[in-house]
Each structure stands twice: as structure tokens, then as C-alpha cells.
Amino acid sequence: MNTSKILRSVVQALLAPLIAVVVSMAVTSIVVVVAGASVGDFWDVIFKVPSHRNLVNITNQSALIFLAALAAAIGFRMNLFNIGIEGQYTLAAYTAALVAGQAWFPGKVNILVALLVAMAVGAAWAGIAGVLKVTRGVSEVISTIMLNAIAGTVVGYLLSNHGQQYGQGRRTTPIPESSQLAGWTPWKESDGAIWTLVILAVLAGVTISFLINRTRFGFDLRATGTNEDAAVVSGVEVKKMVVISMLISGAIAGLIWMPALFGGADYYGPPFQRTLGFTGIAVALLGRNRPLGIFFGAVLFAWLSEQANPLALVADISPSIVQITQGVVVLAVVVAYEVVRRWTAAYEQRELKAALDREAVSA
Amino acid sequence: MSATVTEQGTPAGKPSGGIVVRDILKQFPGVVANHDVNITIRPGTVHALIGENGAGKSTLMKILYGVQRPDGGTIEVDGKQVRFSSPTDAIKAGIGMVFQHFMLADNLTVLENVVLGAEKLHGIGDEARAEITRISDAFGFGLDPDELVEDLGVGQRQRVEILKVLYRGAQIIILDEPTAVLVPQEVDALFANLRELRASGRTILFISHKLDEVLAIADDITVMRRGETVGEADPKTATKKQLAELMVGSELPSPETGESTVTDQVLLTLDDVGLVDERGRALLKNISFEIHRGEILGIAGVEGNGQEELVETIMGMRKGTGRITLDGKDIDSWDTRERREAGVAFIPADRHRHGLLLDFPLWENRILGHQTKEPSSNGFLITRKAAKESAEQIVADYDVRTPSINTNARALSGGNQQKFIVGREMSSDPSLLIASHPTRGVDVGAQAAIWDHIKRARREGLAVLLISADLDELIGLSDTIEVILRGEIVGTFDPQTVTPQDLGAAMTGGHSTEEGGAR
């Protein structure tokens, strides 16, 4: 009885993502055919056993995507659409790189300070949207999108006016060597290293998971997200919650680029990876805003992007095609979850009725 | 499959529209199904169908109106077997239905609402207007075809619904709990209309669980329980008690509270409380009253006259003017959480919107509204074990029918959800209970249980603010009744001496008009 129950809940949890992945594979296959390439070649490339170097890259990318998705998920759990992760992590990454580059503190302390700065800047940038929402009723969707544009412009301006000339572009002063982290090299040196601060993703995931599921604050947050009216009746001050949630979401967003910054990027400049914030939103949807779900989503996205690189060479098709797979999987998962939810609700109703009937018979 | 009956050439005045329902069977997951449903409705009569919530009345109605198809059994209309696959077929066979929740467009006129979807019958112009006027006059509806629906009172809106059905040629009219939304004076007016309809030879199926009304209007009564028809009664000889016993299989519960337990300790005081909306209109004005420990103060009023705003002001969800003191302490500056922590319990009118997190398990719903206190949390962390134990306790003590406390609140029936809410609020050891329609939409068994819990808590010194649309409940439970109209207290009554008619008159402004009160 109990094992079958556990089994059922596992099936319920996995069914929707599974359907979504199958659907997106089918759609991608069709697109590949329409584009005139070989479906077999395409999937061969995607499912090829990753090389050591690929594995390192997938791990590193997964961590960044995971942090971005986690930031989005905190907002989503409360029906707040923080579309501004992009701007928050851009500004945070720039500021942290700037501060770390000044080397005001020695070695590891420098890193810690930079991390705190990154979180504070991300939180502040998101907090603007939160405060605008509760004081002026501005939709956070609109304000965060605008803040994205502002953040991009501000960073671009500061970099080109105060940045250090480096090759074709400009960059912030590189962080001192004492503050760079070597990472962990599981295989050969040439395969690359897993960034030390990938651990940030793990820590953030565990912390947020605990915060949301085990604390009173988390309960208030989830209650507000699922039924704001009932939350208000229960004594939740929604305005305060909106601001706090935006601050937390922004603080996590501020961490997104940190593993890369201290793991090898060493400065803010051209290698900076854009659009992680938007990828994070998609992955949060895919993972249903649950840290574990987001983890699998992040790995899937990182895998697809990494494995797609040789597509142009091997299968004569643009690697961008995996973006279709990524898009469809998000779309499909939303639909699939709704279907599974209804199915579960109907099942629960039947179970309830059966239980009550048993009770009626025995009474 | 279309209706097999299309002829409608019954001469006016001669009763038609007899329905014979035999052995109807309907099964679907999770909801009470119909089985062994047998009803014979004589043409030209008012036939009452009574039963508790969840007894299967709605399912049967939907089958008769073609919304759902039965899995077995037969339906005959005027001696001919029919099979409906949609309401269109039912309308063709002369069956019309008036739903409990009106389906009218407020910003359209009576005429426009009536012809909507039936444009082919008499067009949309003068011919339709003439037909509407004719029907309205024939049955004493007093409706003006060109009036906007938003200007109509509740009673008038209901007559528009009935007119819609008649306009489409219905010989058989199904009314789903038509009196639920009406004050006593409006009920009388409705019954006068129904008698006219019966006199014209039409057949009426009247669904209700209010026994007084059923006895007053019906020619025949059929009782349903647990999805089947369990008996018939003759309203001339049957008593309320007999009917109730047929309905629930037990004795009719009464809200009577017995002797007074009112103490001289004032718990809640409202002093000149007012509230205005964003446009400066007064939602509440000069509200002053006191509730003592052990006292139930009832608020009577037509819905939408400020009851909700009053509750929200006391709960701290809205900022009003004036002074509110709880147990001697001025609580005006307190937020909702502080007030709840101080011992204010709340049973909201709309349990889905305000009382539950439907997709959360029951034990997490135990926490809602009590997040800051034991056994829900230690202030920072949710204490899962204690919350679960408390939820188990509520399920046992308040007879909540559920497979487990891990079941989502959504899966429970309305009555069980309500019992859980009552249990949760009572378990927090409150000093003040605000109960807004605490027994709305729950069956007789749950209603009696909820009344008992409120009465017990009152004996133990709880102060209760009771808001209800059920005047019998208000009169039975309250120690004092205040009537609210357009945001003001317009009268104070002693429940020992007041009648529902008196209250009804006060609720509508002192005279028996058709107006539904302030909007």
C-alpha cells in the first residue's frame, strides 16, 4: 500500500517532464527533417557520450543556469514575474568584478566581499521593481524588463568609459591571482576544471529549498503564491512579502556569474555570457519552480547546448536548432503538468469516494 | 441523438408536461451518483424535490435538462420516452431551467437578455417586446422589457430568468433553489408567480432544502438521500420533522442556543467605525456595538450591504475610521496578523477564496492563519510534526471525512472543508470568533455539528460575531441581532421575539419592496 503510493507519486512527478521531453524530441525531429538534415545524425550528435571536456562544461553551465532558474523560481512561487534576472546579474557581475579587481582585501576575503557585493547589487536592482510594485502599483513584469535595458546600458557605458582597454574591447581590472580559484580538475588539465564556486549553486539550492519548505516565511510565500486572498486573511502582509521576495530573487540572481568570474573569467568583459537570465526563466518553468526539478532542467539545457556544438560539422545543421528543443520542452511541460494535475485531482477524488464508501459500509 | 418528442400542441390551460423518471443511474468519479431514482411528476403541479446538499439533486436536474446523460433508466415526458443529448433537446421537449446563479448580462436590457440565443423565435424587435410584455402581464411579473438588468433587484432578476424560460416555450420549469437568494417578502412574491404558472397548466419542479417553503408551495414532494429517491410525501399531511427525518435519516437539528451565557465582560467594542472606498463612497458608517464574552451577536442584512467590509475592517484587512477595542486594548493600529495572534478566529464566507489553500494538503491548511503560533511553527520554522498532529486531532474531533491529512483540501466536499476550517479556528483557543455564513452550502449533518461547536465555544466564554443569510440560523443562535443596510446599523432586535418577516422588512429598509438593497 505504502510502496505503491510512493511509486505513484514518483510516476506522477516524472510523467509530465517525460511527456514534455518526448514531445519536444518529436517536434525537433520534424524541424530537422524540414531543414533538410538527417534526423539520425542529429540525435547521434546530441546523445553522443560526452567527452571529459564536455562533461566539465556541462557541469559548469548547469550551475549558472541553476542559479538563474532558482532566482526566477523564488518569484514564481509567489506569482511574481521577475523577468529582470538578466539585468540583475549583469549589473551584479560587473560590480563584483570591479570590486574584486580593486583588491581592497587579501585573497579569499576579496572573494567573499565580491560575493556579498554581487548579492547586494542584484537584490537592490530587483528591489527597485518590488518597491515600485507595492508603492505605485507598477507591474513587476514591465519594470524589470525596463531595468534590464537600463542595466545593460549602464554597464556598457561604464565599461567603455572607465574600463581597461583589452584587445578589441574593454574589461574591468582583472582580479588578483590570489583571489582566483583553481577549481577541480577531475581529468586531464586540458579537459578544463570544474569551477570552485559551482558549490554556490548547491548551497543556494539547499538554502532556498529549506527556506521555502520548512520555514514560516516560506509558508507565507507559498500561501501568497497559491491564494493571495487567503494569505491576506491569514495575516500575511503581501506588500512586505513582495519586496522581500524580490530582494531574495535578486540576491540569488547576483550570484549567477560568480562561479565563472572566480573560476577563470577573472574580469568582466567580452567573455561574459548573456541571456542566462532568460534561460533561467525557461528552466524554472521546466522544473516547476522546485529546486530538484530545476536541477534536472538546468542539466538538460546545459547538455543540449554543449552537445549541439559539433552539429554544423557532423550533421550539417545549425546548433541553434537545440533552442527549438529547449523552447518546445518548456511549452510542452506547462501543458503536460496541467494534464497530469487534472488526472491526479480526479484520482484523488475517486480515492476519497472509495474511502468514504468503505467507511459507510463499515458503519 | 435528438429529442424524440417535438410536438407541443397542447391546448392552453390543459395541464401538460408530466414527467416520469424511472431507475435513473448515473455514475462518475468522485461525485455522488444517482441510482434508483424514481419520480412521477404530475402535469400542472408544483413538485418539490428535497434533499441535503450532495444528495444527488443537482445531478438529477442536469440529467433532466440534458446537461448530462444518464447511464441507465428512462425519462418520459407526456408519456413519450425521451433522450436528451443537450439542453437544446430538453428545451425542444418543453423543459426549461432556472439556475441558482443567474445567467444575465447586467449591461443589457430585459428584452436583450431574454432574446439572447432565441432570436429566431420572435425576432429582436417589437414582436419580441410584445411577447415579453404578454408573458410578464399574464403571470404578474411586472417587468419592463427596456429596463437594464443592472437596475433590477434580486427578485426581479429571478423573474427575468423565469421569463426567459417561458419565452422559449417551456411547459416544465425546473427551479434550482430559487429562494436561496431571496428575503422572505421576495419569496412570497415568487410563490405567487409560481401559483399563476401552475394555474396556466405548467409543471414546476422546485428544488430546495428549506422545508417550510416546500410545505407552503408544493403539491407533491419527493425526497432524495445519498443519490436515490427515498420517499414521497403529501405536503397536506407531512410535517417538517417527518421530511427532515427522510432527508437525513435522523432528527432535524435546531440552532437554538438554550439559555443565555452572556457575561458582563465586554470583549469587542466598535465605536463609530466607518469605511470609505477609493472614490469616497461610504461603505460603512457610524457602526457601534459591543460583544461580551459568551455572547453571539448576529448581523442580518441582504448581501452586499457592508457585511464583508465590516468583517474585513475588524480583521484589519481594511483601514477604517473610528475605534475598535479588543479586550480593552485599542487595536486600530494592529495588522491582521497581530489581531489573529491576539485571539481573533475567522470563518470566512468564501472558504475557497479566503479560507483554504486548495492545492495544499490538509495539514498545511491547519497552519494557515496560525502561522506564527504553536502548533504551526516555533516562530521561524514550521513544526511539521505538531501541525500534523493537530490536523489529525481536528479531523477526528470535527468529523472531517477525508482519507488522510495529506489529502489536498480541494478533494474534500464543501461540508468537510467547512468542518475543517471551523475546527482549525476553534483549535486556536480564540477569544473572538468572526463567523461569516458558517453553514452556507453544507449539509444538514455538518450544519448541526458546526452549530454545536459554536454553541459550546459560546458557553466557554467565546464572543462571536455571526453573519448569516439564513435568518433561522441568526435567530436561533444569536443573543442580539443587528440589521445592516447600506453600511449602517438600522435596527437592533431581540431574537426571542423577532420573526423572519420583521428582519426581512428591516433588511430591505422597513417596507416590503422588491429592491435587493444597496448595491
GROMACS .gro file of C-alpha atoms in nm, chain B residues 337-484:
model
  148
  700ARG     CA    1  -0.153   3.903   1.197
  701GLU     CA    2  -0.137   4.084   1.529
  702ARG     CA    3  -0.513   4.066   1.561
  703ARG     CA    4  -0.514   3.695   1.487
  704GLU     CA    5  -0.237   3.641   1.738
  705ALA     CA    6  -0.449   3.826   1.993
  706GLY     CA    7  -0.716   3.557   1.957
  707VAL     CA    8  -0.940   3.658   1.669
  708ALA     CA    9  -1.058   3.349   1.480
  709PHE     CA   10  -1.224   3.379   1.144
  710ILE     CA   11  -1.456   3.157   0.943
  711PRO     CA   12  -1.474   3.332   0.606
  712ALA     CA   13  -1.783   3.344   0.388
  713ASP     CA   14  -1.599   3.221   0.082
  714ARG     CA   15  -1.398   2.928   0.207
  715HIS     CA   16  -1.225   2.863  -0.125
  716ARG     CA   17  -1.112   3.218  -0.169
  717HIS     CA   18  -1.033   3.315   0.188
  718GLY     CA   19  -1.015   3.004   0.399
  719LEU     CA   20  -0.814   2.738   0.223
  720LEU     CA   21  -0.514   2.667   0.008
  721LEU     CA   22  -0.693   2.419  -0.215
  722ASP     CA   23  -0.386   2.253  -0.361
  723PHE     CA   24  -0.214   2.218  -0.026
  724PRO     CA   25  -0.262   1.914   0.195
  725LEU     CA   26  -0.496   1.945   0.491
  726TRP     CA   27  -0.215   1.957   0.744
  727GLU     CA   28  -0.065   2.260   0.574
  728ASN     CA   29  -0.409   2.417   0.575
  729ARG     CA   30  -0.402   2.368   0.951
  730ILE     CA   31  -0.117   2.620   0.956
  731LEU     CA   32  -0.296   2.885   0.750
  732GLY     CA   33  -0.397   3.179   0.965
  733HIS     CA   34  -0.199   3.048   1.259
  734GLN     CA   35   0.150   3.056   1.108
  735THR     CA   36   0.309   3.232   1.399
  736LYS     CA   37   0.178   3.017   1.681
  737GLU     CA   38   0.214   2.668   1.811
  738PRO     CA   39   0.146   2.409   1.689
  739SER     CA   40   0.208   2.556   1.344
  740SER     CA   41   0.552   2.697   1.397
  741ASN     CA   42   0.805   2.797   1.655
  742GLY     CA   43   0.817   3.144   1.508
  743PHE     CA   44   1.078   3.066   1.245
  744LEU     CA   45   1.043   2.704   1.143
  745ILE     CA   46   0.722   2.524   1.056
  746THR     CA   47   0.677   2.249   1.313
  747ARG     CA   48   0.558   1.979   1.080
  748LYS     CA   49   0.505   1.711   1.338
  749ALA     CA   50   0.298   1.925   1.571
  750ALA     CA   51   0.095   2.070   1.285
  751LYS     CA   52   0.020   1.722   1.155
  752GLU     CA   53  -0.083   1.601   1.497
  753SER     CA   54  -0.311   1.897   1.538
  754ALA     CA   55  -0.461   1.835   1.194
  755GLU     CA   56  -0.526   1.472   1.288
  756GLN     CA   57  -0.695   1.594   1.603
  757ILE     CA   58  -0.920   1.832   1.410
  758VAL     CA   59  -1.011   1.561   1.160
  759ALA     CA   60  -1.111   1.333   1.448
  760ASP     CA   61  -1.286   1.589   1.669
  761TYR     CA   62  -1.475   1.768   1.397
  762ASP     CA   63  -1.565   1.459   1.196
  763VAL     CA   64  -1.388   1.571   0.879
  764ARG     CA   65  -1.433   1.292   0.624
  765THR     CA   66  -1.102   1.253   0.450
  766PRO     CA   67  -0.872   0.962   0.366
  767SER     CA   68  -0.583   1.137   0.539
  768ILE     CA   69  -0.440   1.471   0.641
  769ASN     CA   70  -0.214   1.451   0.336
  770THR     CA   71  -0.510   1.481   0.103
  771ASN     CA   72  -0.534   1.813  -0.075
  772ALA     CA   73  -0.810   2.038   0.058
  773ARG     CA   74  -0.960   2.053  -0.290
  774ALA     CA   75  -1.059   1.687  -0.282
  775LEU     CA   76  -1.289   1.727   0.016
  776SER     CA   77  -1.658   1.806  -0.014
  777GLY     CA   78  -1.772   2.153   0.086
  778GLY     CA   79  -1.916   2.040   0.416
  779ASN     CA   80  -1.595   1.868   0.518
  780GLN     CA   81  -1.384   2.163   0.412
  781GLN     CA   82  -1.603   2.384   0.627
  782LYS     CA   83  -1.582   2.150   0.925
  783PHE     CA   84  -1.206   2.155   0.894
  784ILE     CA   85  -1.200   2.535   0.890
  785VAL     CA   86  -1.428   2.551   1.193
  786GLY     CA   87  -1.205   2.302   1.371
  787ARG     CA   88  -0.892   2.492   1.282
  788GLU     CA   89  -1.027   2.823   1.406
  789MET     CA   90  -1.167   2.672   1.725
  790SER     CA   91  -0.842   2.489   1.797
  791SER     CA   92  -0.652   2.813   1.822
  792ASP     CA   93  -0.819   2.891   2.154
  793PRO     CA   94  -0.976   3.214   2.032
  794SER     CA   95  -1.143   3.485   2.237
  795LEU     CA   96  -1.338   3.626   1.943
  796LEU     CA   97  -1.483   3.430   1.655
  797ILE     CA   98  -1.595   3.606   1.341
  798ALA     CA   99  -1.818   3.360   1.160
  799SER     CA  100  -1.935   3.464   0.818
  800HIS     CA  101  -2.202   3.232   0.680
  801PRO     CA  102  -2.054   2.942   0.875
  802THR     CA  103  -2.301   2.684   0.744
  803ARG     CA  104  -2.352   2.804   0.390
  804GLY     CA  105  -2.354   2.524   0.140
  805VAL     CA  106  -2.302   2.248   0.393
  806ASP     CA  107  -2.542   1.962   0.452
  807VAL     CA  108  -2.775   1.931   0.747
  808GLY     CA  109  -2.545   1.699   0.938
  809ALA     CA  110  -2.246   1.929   0.910
  810GLN     CA  111  -2.465   2.228   0.984
  811ALA     CA  112  -2.578   2.077   1.314
  812ALA     CA  113  -2.220   1.993   1.404
  813ILE     CA  114  -2.099   2.345   1.330
  814TRP     CA  115  -2.382   2.494   1.534
  815ASP     CA  116  -2.293   2.268   1.823
  816HIS     CA  117  -1.931   2.376   1.812
  817ILE     CA  118  -2.026   2.744   1.809
  818LYS     CA  119  -2.267   2.692   2.098
  819ARG     CA  120  -2.010   2.505   2.301
  820ALA     CA  121  -1.748   2.772   2.248
  821ARG     CA  122  -2.001   3.038   2.348
  822ARG     CA  123  -2.066   2.857   2.673
  823GLU     CA  124  -1.694   2.864   2.736
  824GLY     CA  125  -1.690   3.240   2.706
  825LEU     CA  126  -1.621   3.296   2.338
  826ALA     CA  127  -1.754   3.614   2.186
  827VAL     CA  128  -1.899   3.556   1.841
  828LEU     CA  129  -1.983   3.788   1.556
  829LEU     CA  130  -2.219   3.590   1.335
  830ILE     CA  131  -2.305   3.699   0.985
  831SER     CA  132  -2.557   3.488   0.803
  832ALA     CA  133  -2.814   3.500   0.528
  833ASP     CA  134  -3.004   3.218   0.694
  834LEU     CA  135  -3.247   3.405   0.917
  835ASP     CA  136  -3.342   3.092   1.111
  836GLU     CA  137  -2.977   3.041   1.194
  837LEU     CA  138  -2.938   3.402   1.303
  838ILE     CA  139  -3.248   3.397   1.519
  839GLY     CA  140  -3.165   3.060   1.664
  840LEU     CA  141  -2.803   3.124   1.755
  841SER     CA  142  -2.780   3.495   1.834
  842ASP     CA  143  -2.821   3.673   2.165
  843THR     CA  144  -2.870   4.003   1.983
  844ILE     CA  145  -2.933   4.078   1.618
  845GLU     CA  146  -2.825   4.395   1.443
  846VAL     CA  147  -2.958   4.471   1.098
  847ILE     CA  148  -2.721   4.628   0.848
   0.00000   0.00000   0.00000
